[in-house]
Amino acid sequence: MNKFKITIDGNDFDVTVDVTDHKKANVEVNGISYEVTYESKNTTIAPVARKNAVSTTPAVQQVHVSAPVSNSGSSIKAPLPGTISNINVKVGDQVKRGDILIIMEAMKMENNIMADKDGQVKAIHVTPGQTVTQDDKLIDLA
């Protein structure tokens, strides 16, 4: 189990990562638990960077995130702060549980925001390139 204190855009997040299987982990962000699957792109261990060295290439890992749903059960919210990379659906689309609705970059990882239930896309509240904070509404499902 690894614990991190991460600051993104001035916001602090307490993150705990517990790898449970080869490609599965339990991740807790500010007390909210997520069961995630991941695909590591790392093939070698990178040397420690010097103080003045700055990497311009982010490490990319695929992380499948089940985003929290609002109390009404119809809005999918951002699980953590990030930037919307891609929207894979449009209003009126029928989706099934597990379908990837949005790809969001957060903490230098691509996060697949998936439908937590079968339904129809009623509204999309974000656009590609938009920055969101934790719990911002992303999509309404009915």
mmCIF file of C-alpha atoms in Angstrom:
data_model
loop_
_atom_site.group_PDB
_atom_site.id
_atom_site.type_symbol
_atom_site.label_atom_id
_atom_site.label_comp_id
_atom_site.label_asym_id
_atom_site.label_seq_id
_atom_site.Cartn_x
_atom_site.Cartn_y
_atom_site.Cartn_z
ATOM 1 C CA MET A 1 0.000 0.000 0.000
ATOM 2 C CA ASN A 2 1.346 3.419 -0.989
ATOM 3 C CA LYS A 3 0.150 6.746 0.440
ATOM 4 C CA PHE A 4 0.608 10.062 -1.313
ATOM 5 C CA LYS A 5 -0.233 13.691 -0.613
ATOM 6 C CA ILE A 6 -0.761 15.224 -4.044
ATOM 7 C CA THR A 7 -1.328 18.894 -4.873
ATOM 8 C CA ILE A 8 -3.027 19.721 -8.175
ATOM 9 C CA ASP A 9 -3.761 23.337 -9.065
ATOM 10 C CA GLY A 10 -3.427 24.282 -5.393
ATOM 11 C CA ASN A 11 -5.820 21.539 -4.189
ATOM 12 C CA ASP A 12 -4.471 18.862 -1.818
ATOM 13 C CA PHE A 13 -5.480 15.212 -2.206
ATOM 14 C CA ASP A 14 -4.700 12.310 0.101
ATOM 15 C CA VAL A 15 -4.295 9.248 -2.133
ATOM 16 C CA THR A 16 -3.811 5.641 -1.089
ATOM 17 C CA VAL A 17 -3.025 2.992 -3.708
ATOM 18 C CA ASP A 18 -3.296 -0.692 -2.813
ATOM 19 C CA VAL A 19 -2.389 -2.981 -5.725
ATOM 20 C CA THR A 20 -4.582 -6.068 -5.338
ATOM 21 C CA ASP A 21 -3.767 -7.966 -8.522
ATOM 22 C CA HIS A 22 -1.511 -7.752 -11.578
ATOM 23 C CA LYS A 23 -3.764 -5.166 -13.244
ATOM 24 C CA LYS A 24 -6.148 -4.170 -10.431
ATOM 25 C CA ALA A 25 -5.863 -1.797 -7.506
ATOM 26 C CA ASN A 26 -7.952 -0.102 -4.847
ATOM 27 C CA VAL A 27 -7.408 3.651 -4.940
ATOM 28 C CA GLU A 28 -8.740 6.016 -2.295
ATOM 29 C CA VAL A 29 -8.800 9.758 -3.077
ATOM 30 C CA ASN A 30 -9.799 12.018 -0.165
ATOM 31 C CA GLY A 31 -11.760 9.173 1.437
ATOM 32 C CA ILE A 32 -13.578 8.056 -1.745
ATOM 33 C CA SER A 33 -12.663 4.508 -2.810
ATOM 34 C CA TYR A 34 -12.354 3.379 -6.414
ATOM 35 C CA GLU A 35 -11.646 -0.076 -7.761
ATOM 36 C CA VAL A 36 -9.462 0.466 -10.817
ATOM 37 C CA THR A 37 -7.782 -1.587 -13.489
ATOM 38 C CA TYR A 38 -4.608 -0.323 -15.055
ATOM 39 C CA GLU A 39 -2.229 -1.043 -17.890
ATOM 40 C CA SER A 40 1.348 -0.072 -17.160
ATOM 41 C CA LYS A 41 3.332 1.379 -20.045
ATOM 42 C CA ASN A 42 6.582 1.343 -18.052
ATOM 43 C CA THR A 43 9.117 -1.177 -19.342
ATOM 44 C CA THR A 44 12.203 -0.071 -17.419
ATOM 45 C CA ILE A 45 12.942 1.726 -14.211
ATOM 46 C CA ALA A 46 13.777 5.342 -14.961
ATOM 47 C CA PRO A 47 16.744 7.007 -13.243
ATOM 48 C CA VAL A 48 15.995 9.667 -10.656
ATOM 49 C CA ALA A 49 15.863 13.083 -12.326
ATOM 50 C CA ARG A 50 18.182 15.856 -11.218
ATOM 51 C CA LYS A 51 16.733 18.925 -9.559
ATOM 52 C CA ASN A 52 16.945 21.035 -12.734
ATOM 53 C CA ALA A 53 15.724 18.346 -15.123
ATOM 54 C CA VAL A 54 12.089 18.640 -16.192
ATOM 55 C CA SER A 55 10.331 15.898 -18.113
ATOM 56 C CA THR A 56 8.044 17.125 -20.885
ATOM 57 C CA THR A 57 6.614 13.688 -21.632
ATOM 58 C CA PRO A 58 4.017 12.530 -19.117
ATOM 59 C CA ALA A 59 3.967 8.918 -18.006
ATOM 60 C CA VAL A 60 0.740 7.498 -19.405
ATOM 61 C CA GLN A 61 -1.163 4.657 -17.809
ATOM 62 C CA GLN A 62 -4.649 3.513 -18.705
ATOM 63 C CA VAL A 63 -6.820 3.622 -15.604
ATOM 64 C CA HIS A 64 -10.454 2.543 -15.695
ATOM 65 C CA VAL A 65 -12.386 4.546 -13.134
ATOM 66 C CA SER A 66 -15.945 4.025 -11.993
ATOM 67 C CA ALA A 67 -16.949 7.625 -11.384
ATOM 68 C CA PRO A 68 -19.167 8.402 -8.416
ATOM 69 C CA VAL A 69 -22.815 9.009 -9.177
ATOM 70 C CA SER A 70 -24.838 11.831 -7.651
ATOM 71 C CA ASN A 71 -27.514 11.131 -5.062
ATOM 72 C CA SER A 72 -30.178 11.138 -7.786
ATOM 73 C CA GLY A 73 -28.308 8.289 -9.483
ATOM 74 C CA SER A 74 -28.318 10.002 -12.865
ATOM 75 C CA SER A 75 -25.233 12.225 -12.981
ATOM 76 C CA ILE A 76 -21.719 10.928 -13.479
ATOM 77 C CA LYS A 77 -19.232 13.196 -11.720
ATOM 78 C CA ALA A 78 -15.484 13.715 -12.037
ATOM 79 C CA PRO A 79 -13.691 11.359 -9.636
ATOM 80 C CA LEU A 80 -10.748 13.783 -9.324
ATOM 81 C CA PRO A 81 -9.533 17.030 -10.923
ATOM 82 C CA GLY A 82 -8.331 16.766 -14.506
ATOM 83 C CA THR A 83 -8.737 17.783 -18.120
ATOM 84 C CA ILE A 84 -11.291 16.261 -20.482
ATOM 85 C CA SER A 85 -9.375 14.623 -23.352
ATOM 86 C CA ASN A 86 -12.191 13.019 -25.326
ATOM 87 C CA ILE A 87 -15.960 12.502 -25.170
ATOM 88 C CA ASN A 88 -17.017 9.183 -26.711
ATOM 89 C CA VAL A 89 -20.800 9.717 -26.617
ATOM 90 C CA LYS A 90 -23.385 12.296 -27.636
ATOM 91 C CA VAL A 91 -26.778 13.246 -26.249
ATOM 92 C CA GLY A 92 -29.328 10.553 -27.065
ATOM 93 C CA ASP A 93 -26.813 7.666 -27.237
ATOM 94 C CA GLN A 94 -27.760 4.434 -25.486
ATOM 95 C CA VAL A 95 -24.954 3.180 -23.250
ATOM 96 C CA LYS A 96 -24.347 -0.001 -21.302
ATOM 97 C CA ARG A 97 -22.672 -0.400 -17.943
ATOM 98 C CA GLY A 98 -18.899 -0.325 -18.465
ATOM 99 C CA ASP A 99 -19.001 1.699 -21.710
ATOM 100 C CA ILE A 100 -16.274 4.357 -21.791
ATOM 101 C CA LEU A 101 -18.036 7.720 -21.884
ATOM 102 C CA ILE A 102 -15.185 10.174 -21.344
ATOM 103 C CA ILE A 103 -11.402 10.053 -21.292
ATOM 104 C CA MET A 104 -9.952 12.430 -18.733
ATOM 105 C CA GLU A 105 -6.292 13.186 -18.048
ATOM 106 C CA ALA A 106 -5.516 13.503 -14.353
ATOM 107 C CA MET A 107 -2.210 13.197 -12.540
ATOM 108 C CA LYS A 108 -0.493 12.466 -15.888
ATOM 109 C CA MET A 109 -2.691 9.416 -16.493
ATOM 110 C CA GLU A 110 -5.544 8.822 -18.886
ATOM 111 C CA ASN A 111 -8.661 7.871 -16.927
ATOM 112 C CA ASN A 112 -11.574 6.131 -18.629
ATOM 113 C CA ILE A 113 -14.815 7.381 -17.106
ATOM 114 C CA MET A 114 -17.306 4.572 -17.600
ATOM 115 C CA ALA A 115 -21.069 4.215 -17.339
ATOM 116 C CA ASP A 116 -22.055 2.638 -14.049
ATOM 117 C CA LYS A 117 -25.427 1.513 -15.417
ATOM 118 C CA ASP A 118 -27.315 1.005 -18.677
ATOM 119 C CA GLY A 119 -29.112 4.127 -19.880
ATOM 120 C CA GLN A 120 -29.406 6.984 -22.321
ATOM 121 C CA VAL A 121 -27.193 10.081 -22.386
ATOM 122 C CA LYS A 122 -29.466 12.993 -21.440
ATOM 123 C CA ALA A 123 -26.877 15.796 -21.114
ATOM 124 C CA ILE A 124 -23.138 16.364 -21.461
ATOM 125 C CA HIS A 125 -21.780 19.107 -19.197
ATOM 126 C CA VAL A 126 -18.159 19.244 -20.443
ATOM 127 C CA THR A 127 -16.164 19.754 -23.635
ATOM 128 C CA PRO A 128 -12.757 18.399 -24.739
ATOM 129 C CA GLY A 129 -9.951 20.488 -23.256
ATOM 130 C CA GLN A 130 -12.074 21.660 -20.331
ATOM 131 C CA THR A 131 -10.562 21.471 -16.855
ATOM 132 C CA VAL A 132 -12.815 19.971 -14.191
ATOM 133 C CA THR A 133 -12.570 19.664 -10.427
ATOM 134 C CA GLN A 134 -13.551 16.706 -8.284
ATOM 135 C CA ASP A 135 -17.328 16.117 -8.234
ATOM 136 C CA ASP A 136 -18.060 18.363 -11.266
ATOM 137 C CA LYS A 137 -20.977 16.959 -13.296
ATOM 138 C CA LEU A 138 -19.771 15.290 -16.490
ATOM 139 C CA ILE A 139 -22.770 13.444 -17.952
ATOM 140 C CA ASP A 140 -26.438 12.867 -17.044
ATOM 141 C CA LEU A 141 -27.856 9.409 -17.741
ATOM 142 C CA ALA A 142 -31.494 8.334 -17.645
#
